[in-house]
CSV table of C-alpha atoms and ligand atoms in Angstrom, one decimal:
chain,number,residue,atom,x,y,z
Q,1,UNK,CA,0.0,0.0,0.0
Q,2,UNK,CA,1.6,3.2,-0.7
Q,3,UNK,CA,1.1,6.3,1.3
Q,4,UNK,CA,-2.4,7.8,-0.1
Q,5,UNK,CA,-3.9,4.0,-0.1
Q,6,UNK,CA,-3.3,4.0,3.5
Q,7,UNK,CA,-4.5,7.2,3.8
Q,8,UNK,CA,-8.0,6.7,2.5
Q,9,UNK,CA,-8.4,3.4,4.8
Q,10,UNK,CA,-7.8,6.5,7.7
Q,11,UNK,CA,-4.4,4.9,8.4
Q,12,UNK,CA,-0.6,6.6,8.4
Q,13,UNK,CA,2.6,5.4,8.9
Q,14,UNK,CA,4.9,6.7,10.5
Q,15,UNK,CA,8.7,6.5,10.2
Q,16,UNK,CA,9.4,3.4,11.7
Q,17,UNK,CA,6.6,1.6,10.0
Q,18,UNK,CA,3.7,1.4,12.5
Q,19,UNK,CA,0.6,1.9,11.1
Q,20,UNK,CA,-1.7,4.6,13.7
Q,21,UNK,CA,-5.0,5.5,12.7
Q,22,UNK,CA,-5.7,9.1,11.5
Q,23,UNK,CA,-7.0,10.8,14.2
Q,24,UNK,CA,-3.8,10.6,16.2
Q,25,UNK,CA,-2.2,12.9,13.8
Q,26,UNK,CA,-3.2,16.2,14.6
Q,27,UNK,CA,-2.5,19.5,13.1
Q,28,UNK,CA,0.8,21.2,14.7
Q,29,UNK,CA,-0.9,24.0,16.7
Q,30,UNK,CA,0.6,27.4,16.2
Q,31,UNK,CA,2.0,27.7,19.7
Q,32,UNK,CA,3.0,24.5,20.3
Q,33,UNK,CA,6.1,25.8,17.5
Q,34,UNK,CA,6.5,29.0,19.9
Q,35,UNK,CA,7.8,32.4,18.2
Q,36,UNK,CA,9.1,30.0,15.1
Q,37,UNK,CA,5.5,30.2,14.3
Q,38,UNK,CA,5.7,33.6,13.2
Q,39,UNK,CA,8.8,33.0,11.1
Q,40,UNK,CA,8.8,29.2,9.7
Q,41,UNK,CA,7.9,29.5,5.7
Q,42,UNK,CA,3.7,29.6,5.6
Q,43,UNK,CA,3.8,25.8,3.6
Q,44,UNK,CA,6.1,24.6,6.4
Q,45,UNK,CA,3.6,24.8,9.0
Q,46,UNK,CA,0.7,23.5,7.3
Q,47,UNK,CA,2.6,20.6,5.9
Q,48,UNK,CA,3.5,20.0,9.7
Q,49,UNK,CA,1.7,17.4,11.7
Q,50,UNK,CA,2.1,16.1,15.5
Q,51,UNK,CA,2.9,12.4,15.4
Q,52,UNK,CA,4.1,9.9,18.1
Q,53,UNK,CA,7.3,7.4,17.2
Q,54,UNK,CA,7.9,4.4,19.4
Q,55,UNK,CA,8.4,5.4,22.8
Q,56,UNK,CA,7.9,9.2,22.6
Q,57,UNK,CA,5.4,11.6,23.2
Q,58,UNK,CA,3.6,13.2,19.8
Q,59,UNK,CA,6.3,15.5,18.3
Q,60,UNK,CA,6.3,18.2,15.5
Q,61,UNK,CA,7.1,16.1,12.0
Q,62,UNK,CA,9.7,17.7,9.9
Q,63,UNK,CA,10.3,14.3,7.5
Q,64,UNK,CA,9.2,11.5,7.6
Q,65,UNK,CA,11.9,9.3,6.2
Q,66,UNK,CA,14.6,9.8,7.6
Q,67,UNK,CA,12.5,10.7,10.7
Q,68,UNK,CA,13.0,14.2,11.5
Q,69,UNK,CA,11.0,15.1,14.2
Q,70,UNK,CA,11.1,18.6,16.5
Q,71,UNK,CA,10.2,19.2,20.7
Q,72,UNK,CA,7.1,21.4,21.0
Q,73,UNK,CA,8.2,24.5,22.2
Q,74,UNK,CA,6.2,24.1,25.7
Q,75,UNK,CA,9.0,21.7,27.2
Q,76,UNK,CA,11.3,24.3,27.4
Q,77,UNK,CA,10.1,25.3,30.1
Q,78,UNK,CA,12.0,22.6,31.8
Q,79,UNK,CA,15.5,22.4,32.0
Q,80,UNK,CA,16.0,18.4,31.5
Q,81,UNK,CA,14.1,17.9,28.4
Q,82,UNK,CA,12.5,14.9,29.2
Q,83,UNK,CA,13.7,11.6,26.7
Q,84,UNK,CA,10.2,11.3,25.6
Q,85,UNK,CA,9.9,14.7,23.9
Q,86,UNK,CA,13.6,14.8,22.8
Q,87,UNK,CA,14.2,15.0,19.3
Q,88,UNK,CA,15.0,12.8,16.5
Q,89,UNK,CA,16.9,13.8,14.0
Q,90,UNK,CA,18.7,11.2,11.2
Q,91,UNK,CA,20.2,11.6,7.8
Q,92,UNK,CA,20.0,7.9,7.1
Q,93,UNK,CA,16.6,5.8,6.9
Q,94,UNK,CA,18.5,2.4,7.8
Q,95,UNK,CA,18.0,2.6,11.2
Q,96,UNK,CA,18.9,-0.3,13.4
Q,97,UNK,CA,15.8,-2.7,14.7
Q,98,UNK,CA,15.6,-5.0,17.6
Q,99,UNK,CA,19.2,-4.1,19.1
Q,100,UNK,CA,20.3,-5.9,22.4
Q,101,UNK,CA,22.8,-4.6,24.2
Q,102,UNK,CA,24.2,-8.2,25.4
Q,103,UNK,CA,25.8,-8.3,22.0
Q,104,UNK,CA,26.8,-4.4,21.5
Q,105,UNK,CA,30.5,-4.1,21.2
Q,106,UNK,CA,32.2,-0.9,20.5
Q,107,UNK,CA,35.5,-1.4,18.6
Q,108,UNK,CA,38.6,1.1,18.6
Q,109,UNK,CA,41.2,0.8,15.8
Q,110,UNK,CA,42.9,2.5,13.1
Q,111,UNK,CA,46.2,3.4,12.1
Q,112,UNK,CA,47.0,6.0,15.3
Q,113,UNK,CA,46.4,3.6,18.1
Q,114,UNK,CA,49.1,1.1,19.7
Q,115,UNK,CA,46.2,-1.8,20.0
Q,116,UNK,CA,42.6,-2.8,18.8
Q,117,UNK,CA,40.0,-2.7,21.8
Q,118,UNK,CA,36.6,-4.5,21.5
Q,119,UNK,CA,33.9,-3.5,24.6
Q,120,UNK,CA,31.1,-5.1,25.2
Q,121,UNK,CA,28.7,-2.7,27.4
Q,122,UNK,CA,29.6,-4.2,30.2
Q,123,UNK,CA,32.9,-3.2,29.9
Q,124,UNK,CA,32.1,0.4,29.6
Q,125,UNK,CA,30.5,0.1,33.1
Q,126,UNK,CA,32.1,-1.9,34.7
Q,127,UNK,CA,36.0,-1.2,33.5
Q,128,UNK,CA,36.1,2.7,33.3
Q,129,UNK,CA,35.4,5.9,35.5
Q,130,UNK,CA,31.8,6.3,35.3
Q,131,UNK,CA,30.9,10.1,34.4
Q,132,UNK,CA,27.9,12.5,34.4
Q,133,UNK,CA,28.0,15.6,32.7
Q,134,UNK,CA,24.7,17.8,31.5
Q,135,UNK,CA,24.9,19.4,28.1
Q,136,UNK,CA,22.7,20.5,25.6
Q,137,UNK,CA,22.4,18.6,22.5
Q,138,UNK,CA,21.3,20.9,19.5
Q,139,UNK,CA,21.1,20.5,15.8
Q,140,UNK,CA,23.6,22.5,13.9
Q,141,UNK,CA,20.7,23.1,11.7
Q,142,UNK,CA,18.3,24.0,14.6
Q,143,UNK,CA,16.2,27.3,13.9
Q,144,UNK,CA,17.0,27.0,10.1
Q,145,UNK,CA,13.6,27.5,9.3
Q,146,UNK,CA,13.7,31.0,10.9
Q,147,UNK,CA,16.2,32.2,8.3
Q,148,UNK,CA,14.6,34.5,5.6
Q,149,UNK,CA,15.5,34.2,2.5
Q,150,UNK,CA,15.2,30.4,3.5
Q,151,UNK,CA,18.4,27.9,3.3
Q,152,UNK,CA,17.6,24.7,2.0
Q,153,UNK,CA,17.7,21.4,4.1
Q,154,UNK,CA,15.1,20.6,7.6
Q,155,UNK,CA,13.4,23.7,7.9
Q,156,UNK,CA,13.4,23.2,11.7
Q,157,UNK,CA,11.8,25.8,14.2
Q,158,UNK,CA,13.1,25.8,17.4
Q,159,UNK,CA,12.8,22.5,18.7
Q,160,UNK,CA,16.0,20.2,17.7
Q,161,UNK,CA,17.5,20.9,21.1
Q,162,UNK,CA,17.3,19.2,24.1
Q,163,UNK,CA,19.1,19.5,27.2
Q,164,UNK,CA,20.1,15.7,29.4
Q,165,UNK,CA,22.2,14.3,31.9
Q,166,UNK,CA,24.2,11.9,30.1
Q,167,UNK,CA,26.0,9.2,32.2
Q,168,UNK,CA,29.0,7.1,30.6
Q,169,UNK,CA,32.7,6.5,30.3
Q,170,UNK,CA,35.1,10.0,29.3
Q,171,UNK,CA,36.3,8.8,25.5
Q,172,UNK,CA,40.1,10.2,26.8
Q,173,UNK,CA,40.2,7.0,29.0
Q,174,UNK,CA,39.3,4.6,26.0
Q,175,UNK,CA,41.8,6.0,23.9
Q,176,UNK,CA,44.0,5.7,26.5
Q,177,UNK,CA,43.6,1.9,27.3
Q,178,UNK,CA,43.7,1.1,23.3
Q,179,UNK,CA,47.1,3.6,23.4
Q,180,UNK,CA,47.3,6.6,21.4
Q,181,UNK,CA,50.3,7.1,19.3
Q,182,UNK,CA,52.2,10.4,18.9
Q,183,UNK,CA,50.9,10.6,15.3
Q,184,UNK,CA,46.8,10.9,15.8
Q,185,UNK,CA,45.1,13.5,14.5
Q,186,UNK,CA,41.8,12.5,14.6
Q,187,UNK,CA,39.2,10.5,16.2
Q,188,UNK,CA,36.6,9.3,13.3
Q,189,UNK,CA,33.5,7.3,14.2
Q,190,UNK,CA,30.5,5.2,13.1
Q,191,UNK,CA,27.1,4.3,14.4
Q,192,UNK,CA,25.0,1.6,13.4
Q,193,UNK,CA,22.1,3.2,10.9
Q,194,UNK,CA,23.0,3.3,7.2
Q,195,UNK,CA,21.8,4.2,4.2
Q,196,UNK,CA,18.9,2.8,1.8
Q,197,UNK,CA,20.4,3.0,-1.0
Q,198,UNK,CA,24.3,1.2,-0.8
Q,199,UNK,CA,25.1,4.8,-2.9
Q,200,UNK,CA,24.3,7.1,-0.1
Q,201,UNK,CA,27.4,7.6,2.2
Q,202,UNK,CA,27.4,5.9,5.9
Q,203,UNK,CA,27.0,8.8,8.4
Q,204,UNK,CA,30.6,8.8,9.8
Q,205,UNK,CA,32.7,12.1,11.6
Q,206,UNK,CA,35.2,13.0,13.3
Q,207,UNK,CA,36.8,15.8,15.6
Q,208,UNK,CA,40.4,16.1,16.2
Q,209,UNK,CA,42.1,14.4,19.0
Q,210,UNK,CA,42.6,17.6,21.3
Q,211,UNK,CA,38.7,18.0,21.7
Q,212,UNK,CA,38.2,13.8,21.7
Q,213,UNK,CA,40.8,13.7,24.6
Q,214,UNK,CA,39.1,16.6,26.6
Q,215,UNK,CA,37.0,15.6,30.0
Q,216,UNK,CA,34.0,16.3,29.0
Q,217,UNK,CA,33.9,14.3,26.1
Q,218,UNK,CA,31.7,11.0,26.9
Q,219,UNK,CA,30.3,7.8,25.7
Q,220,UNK,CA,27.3,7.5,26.5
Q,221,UNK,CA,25.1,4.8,27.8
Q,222,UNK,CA,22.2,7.1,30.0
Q,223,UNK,CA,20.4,10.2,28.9
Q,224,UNK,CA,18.3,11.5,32.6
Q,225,UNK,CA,19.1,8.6,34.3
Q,226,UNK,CA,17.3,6.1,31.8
Q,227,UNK,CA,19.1,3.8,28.9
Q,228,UNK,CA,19.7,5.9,26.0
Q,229,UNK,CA,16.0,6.1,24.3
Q,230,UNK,CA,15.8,3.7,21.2
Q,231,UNK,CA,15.5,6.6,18.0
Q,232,UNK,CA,18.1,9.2,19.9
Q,233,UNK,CA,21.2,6.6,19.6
Q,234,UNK,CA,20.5,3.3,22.1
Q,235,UNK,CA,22.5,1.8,23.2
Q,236,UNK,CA,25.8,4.3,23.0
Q,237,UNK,CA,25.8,8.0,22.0
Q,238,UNK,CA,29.2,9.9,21.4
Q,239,UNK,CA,28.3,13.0,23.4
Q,240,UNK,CA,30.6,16.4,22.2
Q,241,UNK,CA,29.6,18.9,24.9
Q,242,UNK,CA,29.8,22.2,23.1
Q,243,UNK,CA,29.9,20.9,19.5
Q,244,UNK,CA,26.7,21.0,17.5
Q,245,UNK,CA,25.4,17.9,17.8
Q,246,UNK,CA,26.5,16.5,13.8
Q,247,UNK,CA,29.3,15.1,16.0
Q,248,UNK,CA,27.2,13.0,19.0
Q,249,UNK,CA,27.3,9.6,17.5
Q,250,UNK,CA,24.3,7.8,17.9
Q,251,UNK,CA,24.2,3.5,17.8
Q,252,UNK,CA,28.0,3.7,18.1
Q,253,UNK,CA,29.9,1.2,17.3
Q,254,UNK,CA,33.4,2.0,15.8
Q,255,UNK,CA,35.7,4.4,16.9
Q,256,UNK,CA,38.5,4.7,14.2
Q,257,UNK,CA,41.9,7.1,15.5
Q,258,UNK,CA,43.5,8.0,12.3
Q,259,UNK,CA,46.8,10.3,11.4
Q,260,UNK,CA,45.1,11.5,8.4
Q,261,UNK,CA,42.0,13.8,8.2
Q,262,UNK,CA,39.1,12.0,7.7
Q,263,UNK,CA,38.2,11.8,3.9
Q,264,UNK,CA,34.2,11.7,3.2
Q,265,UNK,CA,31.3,13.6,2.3
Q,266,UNK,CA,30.3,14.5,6.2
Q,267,UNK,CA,33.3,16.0,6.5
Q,268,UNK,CA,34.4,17.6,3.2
Q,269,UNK,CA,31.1,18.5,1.8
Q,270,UNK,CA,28.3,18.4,4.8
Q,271,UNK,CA,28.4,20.6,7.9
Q,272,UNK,CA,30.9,23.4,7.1
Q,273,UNK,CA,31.0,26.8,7.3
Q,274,UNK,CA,33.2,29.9,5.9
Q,275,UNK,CA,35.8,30.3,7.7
Q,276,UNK,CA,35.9,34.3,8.0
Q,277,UNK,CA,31.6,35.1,8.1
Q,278,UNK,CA,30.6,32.5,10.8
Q,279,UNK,CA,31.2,33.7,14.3
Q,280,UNK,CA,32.5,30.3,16.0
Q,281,UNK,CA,35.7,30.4,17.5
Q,282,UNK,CA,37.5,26.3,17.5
Q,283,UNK,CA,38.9,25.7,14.8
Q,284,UNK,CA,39.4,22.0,13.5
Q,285,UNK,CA,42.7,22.9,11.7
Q,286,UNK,CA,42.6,19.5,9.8
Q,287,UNK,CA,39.8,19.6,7.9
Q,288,UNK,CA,40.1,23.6,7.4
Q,289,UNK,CA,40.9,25.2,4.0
Q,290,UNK,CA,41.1,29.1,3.2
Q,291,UNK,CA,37.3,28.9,2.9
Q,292,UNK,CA,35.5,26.5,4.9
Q,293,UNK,CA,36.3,24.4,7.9
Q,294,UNK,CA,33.8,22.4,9.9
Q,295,UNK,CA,31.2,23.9,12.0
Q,296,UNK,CA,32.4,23.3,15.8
Q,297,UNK,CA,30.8,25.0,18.7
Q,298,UNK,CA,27.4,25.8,19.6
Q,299,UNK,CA,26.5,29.5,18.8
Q,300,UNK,CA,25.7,31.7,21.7
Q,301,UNK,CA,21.8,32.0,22.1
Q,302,UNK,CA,18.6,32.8,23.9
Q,303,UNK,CA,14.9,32.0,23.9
Q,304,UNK,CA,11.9,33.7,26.3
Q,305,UNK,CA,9.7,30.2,27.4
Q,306,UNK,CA,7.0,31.1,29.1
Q,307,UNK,CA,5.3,34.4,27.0
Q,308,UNK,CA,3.6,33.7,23.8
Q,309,UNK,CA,3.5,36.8,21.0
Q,310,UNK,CA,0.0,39.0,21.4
Q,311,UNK,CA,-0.5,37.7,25.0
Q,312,UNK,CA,-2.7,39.8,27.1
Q,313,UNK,CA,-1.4,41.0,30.7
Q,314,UNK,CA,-3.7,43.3,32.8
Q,315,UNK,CA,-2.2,46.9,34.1
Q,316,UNK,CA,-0.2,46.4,37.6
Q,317,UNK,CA,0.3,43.3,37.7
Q,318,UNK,CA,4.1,42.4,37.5
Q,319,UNK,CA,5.2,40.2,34.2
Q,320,UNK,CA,7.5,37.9,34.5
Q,321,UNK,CA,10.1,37.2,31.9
Q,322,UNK,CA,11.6,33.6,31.8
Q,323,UNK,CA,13.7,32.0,29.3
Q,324,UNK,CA,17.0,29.3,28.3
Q,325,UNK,CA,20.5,30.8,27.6
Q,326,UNK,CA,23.3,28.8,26.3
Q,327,UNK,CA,26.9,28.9,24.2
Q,328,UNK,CA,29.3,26.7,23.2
Q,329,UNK,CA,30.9,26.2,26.3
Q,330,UNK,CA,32.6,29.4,27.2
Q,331,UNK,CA,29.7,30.4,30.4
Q,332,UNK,CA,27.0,32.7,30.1
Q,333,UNK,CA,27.7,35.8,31.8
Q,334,UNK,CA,24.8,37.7,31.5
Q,335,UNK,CA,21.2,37.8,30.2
Q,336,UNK,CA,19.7,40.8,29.3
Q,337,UNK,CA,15.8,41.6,28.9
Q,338,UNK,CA,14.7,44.8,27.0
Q,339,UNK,CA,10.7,45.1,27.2
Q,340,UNK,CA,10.8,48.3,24.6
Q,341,UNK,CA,11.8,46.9,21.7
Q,342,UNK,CA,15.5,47.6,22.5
Q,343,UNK,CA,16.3,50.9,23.7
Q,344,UNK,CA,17.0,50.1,26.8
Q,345,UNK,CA,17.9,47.0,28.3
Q,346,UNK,CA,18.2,45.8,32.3
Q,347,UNK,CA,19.7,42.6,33.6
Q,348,UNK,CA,18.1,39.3,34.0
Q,349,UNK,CA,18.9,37.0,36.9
Q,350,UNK,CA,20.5,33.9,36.4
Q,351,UNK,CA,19.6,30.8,37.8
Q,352,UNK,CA,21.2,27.6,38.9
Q,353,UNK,CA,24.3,26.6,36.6
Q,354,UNK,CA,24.2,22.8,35.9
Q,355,UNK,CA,27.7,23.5,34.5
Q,356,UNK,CA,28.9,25.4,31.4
Q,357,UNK,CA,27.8,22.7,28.9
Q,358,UNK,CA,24.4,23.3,29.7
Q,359,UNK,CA,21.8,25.5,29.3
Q,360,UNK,CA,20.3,28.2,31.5
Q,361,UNK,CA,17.5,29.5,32.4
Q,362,UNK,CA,16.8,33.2,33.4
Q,363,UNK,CA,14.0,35.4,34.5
Q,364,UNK,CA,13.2,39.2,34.8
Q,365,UNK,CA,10.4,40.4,36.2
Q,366,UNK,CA,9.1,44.2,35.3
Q,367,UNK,CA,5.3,46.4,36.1
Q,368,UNK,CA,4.4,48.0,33.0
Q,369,UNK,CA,3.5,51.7,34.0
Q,370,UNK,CA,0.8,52.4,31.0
Q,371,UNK,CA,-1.3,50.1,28.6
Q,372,UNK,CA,-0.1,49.1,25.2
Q,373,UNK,CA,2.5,47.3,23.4
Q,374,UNK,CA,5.5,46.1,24.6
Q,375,UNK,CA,8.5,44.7,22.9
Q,376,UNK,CA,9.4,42.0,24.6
Q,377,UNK,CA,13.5,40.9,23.8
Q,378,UNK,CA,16.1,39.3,25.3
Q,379,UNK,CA,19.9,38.8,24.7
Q,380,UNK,CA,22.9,36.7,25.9
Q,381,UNK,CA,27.0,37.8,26.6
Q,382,UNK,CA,29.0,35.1,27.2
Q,383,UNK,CA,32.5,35.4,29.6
Q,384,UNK,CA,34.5,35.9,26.3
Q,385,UNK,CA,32.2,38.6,25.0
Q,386,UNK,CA,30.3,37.0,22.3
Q,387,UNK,CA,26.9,38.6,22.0
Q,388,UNK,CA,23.6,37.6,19.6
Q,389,UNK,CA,23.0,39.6,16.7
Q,390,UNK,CA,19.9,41.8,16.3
Q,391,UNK,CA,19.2,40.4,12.6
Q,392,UNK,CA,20.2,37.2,11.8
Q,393,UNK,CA,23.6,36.4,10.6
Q,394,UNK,CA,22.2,34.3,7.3
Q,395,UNK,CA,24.3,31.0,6.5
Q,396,UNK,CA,24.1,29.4,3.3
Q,397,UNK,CA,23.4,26.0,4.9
Q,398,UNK,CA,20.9,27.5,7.5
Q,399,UNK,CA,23.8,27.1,10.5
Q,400,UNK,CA,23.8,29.0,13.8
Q,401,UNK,CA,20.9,31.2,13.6
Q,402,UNK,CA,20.9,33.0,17.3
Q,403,UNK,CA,18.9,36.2,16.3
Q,404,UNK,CA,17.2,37.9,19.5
Q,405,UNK,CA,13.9,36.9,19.8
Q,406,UNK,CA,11.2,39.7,19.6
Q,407,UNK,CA,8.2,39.2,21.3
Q,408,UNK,CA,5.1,41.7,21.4
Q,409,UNK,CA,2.8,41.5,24.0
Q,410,UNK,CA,-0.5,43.8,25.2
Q,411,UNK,CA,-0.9,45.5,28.4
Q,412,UNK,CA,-4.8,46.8,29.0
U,501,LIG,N1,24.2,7.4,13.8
U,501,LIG,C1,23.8,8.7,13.7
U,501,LIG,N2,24.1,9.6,14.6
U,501,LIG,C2,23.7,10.9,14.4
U,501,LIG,C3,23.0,11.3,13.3
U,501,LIG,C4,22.7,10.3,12.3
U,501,LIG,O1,22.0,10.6,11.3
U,501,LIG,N3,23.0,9.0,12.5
U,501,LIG,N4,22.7,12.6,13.1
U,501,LIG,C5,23.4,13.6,13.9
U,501,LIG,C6,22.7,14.9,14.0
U,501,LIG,S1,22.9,15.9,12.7
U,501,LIG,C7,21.9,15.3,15.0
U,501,LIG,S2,21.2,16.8,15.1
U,501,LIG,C8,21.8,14.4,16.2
U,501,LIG,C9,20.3,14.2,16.5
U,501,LIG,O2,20.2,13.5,17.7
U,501,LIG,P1,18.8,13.0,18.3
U,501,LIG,O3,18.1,12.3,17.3
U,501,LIG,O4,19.2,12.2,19.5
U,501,LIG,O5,18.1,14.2,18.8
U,501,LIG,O6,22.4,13.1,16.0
U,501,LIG,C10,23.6,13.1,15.4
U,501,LIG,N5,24.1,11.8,15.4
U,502,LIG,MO1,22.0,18.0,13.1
């Protein structure tokens, strides 16, 4: 049966292949896509749909195969996103079925490495440090959609973010039981999902070995204290803290130290950005030319959670601003909330720092003194001075969008 067939029986299926009747496919409410609603391409949004994968709650469908699917704006409220509303993003349709991690074995070899290691998971638990660190996971390609004139690929709003605790072994000590030789430049890895069609190249990366061999750098085997969750990499996940998320693994099974820069079309072709007009700051020297290099950190950003555009507030009452702030790593020094459309701007407070590989969150709280329209915005500095722009610094490939939000809202 092919897709309209199933349709007319009232029947859809999703990416995986289960069949779900109709009704549980609803039409993506406007807020549940937050401010991106205002900015995503009209066709976007209608095309968009809420549907439920295996084990998640219903999320905002981007594609169908590969399964693209984006959080609702509403859980970012919460500064864990929960593993059932965390999104799913993969390039490749070939996704692993029926894995059990009794038979999971991650390999490390190549050329820069004194032996070949084979763990089983039990190994990783039970032979190595075991480490927690929180960091957000976001898309390189996150917000794309927001970018006017549009770039082509995902056209995702907000939601291919998701902050976790992720529990597992630091990738520094694995490298160091297999023995790394003076000559390794790069750590290049593979998961498990492949292509459909044997022409489509595996999904396989790299980073070079001073960021592999860093602390935070982790394989993973929990995400919030539960096994990784089947569609966001079970049962290992390479997790980058910092990095845009291209690099965190998922299904991992080979981890490949070479002496040569990695040679393949998710290096050389996918993911990079010019090298003067893109305002990250880590530079992967080995895959770098004098135009492009590979995207690396996160761009600094902020987003206001809890106010929708044209919400009413009544006159005295205080409104309270409250919102998620995040870089690549460098620490968020300072928030700041301007609620006139950015004349003048006042300090937000910062709340609890879960480290500086994780997100944020902030609030501001202000009594408007007259009725009408306020500009609500908000903007992040970072302990090394990077700031967001006010108009978005467009990317061929839609990368890094971290315009600051606007957001109008009524007093009466
Ligand atoms: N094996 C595998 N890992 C992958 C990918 C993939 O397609 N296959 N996509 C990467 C990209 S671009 C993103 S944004 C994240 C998405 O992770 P998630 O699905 O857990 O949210 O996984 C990364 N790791
Ligand atoms: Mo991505």
């Amino acid at each position: 049966m092919n897709r309209r067939e199933l349709l007319k029986k009232g029947l859809l299926m999703t990416a995986t292949g289960l069949l779900l009747p109709k009704e549980m496919f609803a039409q993506v409410n406007k807020s549940l896509l937050g401010p991106a609603a205002d900015l995503l391409p009209d066709g976007t949004i209608k095309e968009q749909i809420l549907e439920a994968l295996p084990g998640k709650k219903p999320l905002i469908k981007k594609t169908f195969r590969a399964p693209n699917y984006e959080t609702p704006y509403k859980y970012f409220n919460e500064i864990f996103t929960p593993n059932d509303v965390f999104f799913v993003r993969y390039h490749l349709a070939n996704i692993p079925q029926g894995i059990d991690e009794k038979n999971w074995k991650l390999k490390i070899s190549g050329d820069a490495v004194e032996k070949t290691l084979e763990l089983t998971m039990e190994d990783l638990k039970t032979k190595f440090e075991q480490v927690e660190i929180v960091a957000l996971k976001a898309c390189s390609g996150n917000m794309r959609g927001l970018f006017n004139p549009h770039a082509p690929g995902v056209q995702w709003g907000y939601g291919a973010m998701g902050n976790a605790k992720w529990k597992g072994v630091r990738l520094k000590d694995i490298l160091n039981k297999a023995g790394l030789k003076a000559n390794a430049l790069e750590v290049a890895y593979n998961g498990a999902d492949s292509g459909v069609m044997p022409t489509t190249p595996d999904f396989v990366k790299s980073i070079p070995v001073w960021k592999a061999t860093q602390e935070e750098v982790i394989v993973a085997y929990e995400m919030n204290g539960e096994p990784i969750p089947y569609l966001n990499g079970y049962p290992l996940v390479l997790v980058v803290p910092g990095w845009t998320a291209t690099y965190w693994m998922k299904h991992l099974t080979d981890i490949t130290v070479i002496s040569t820069p990695l040679d393949n079309f998710w290096m050389k072709n996918a993911y990079r950005v010019s090298v003067d007009k893109f305002p990250i700051r880590e530079r992967f020297l080995s895959q770098m030319n004098s135009e492009d290099m590979p995207i690396t950190e996160i761009s600094i950003n902020s987003i206001i959670t809890n106010i929708e555009k044209g919400q009413v507030f009544k006159l005295g009452q205080p409104i309270e601003v409250k919102g998620l702030t995040w870089d690549g790593g460098y620490g968020i020094k300072m928030v700041e909330v301007s609620v006139d459309g950015g004349k003048t701007w006042a300090e937000a407070q910062l709340d609890k720092d879960y480290g500086k590989f994780s997100w944020r969150q902030f609030s501001y709280v202000f009594k408007p003194n007259k009725k009408g329209k306020y500009t609500i915005m908000v903007k992040a500095t970072n302990s090394i001075g990077q700031t967001q722009p006010i108009e978005p610094i467009w990317e061929p490939h839609g990368y890094g969008y971290n315009a600051i939000q606007k957001i109008d809202i009524k007093v009466i």
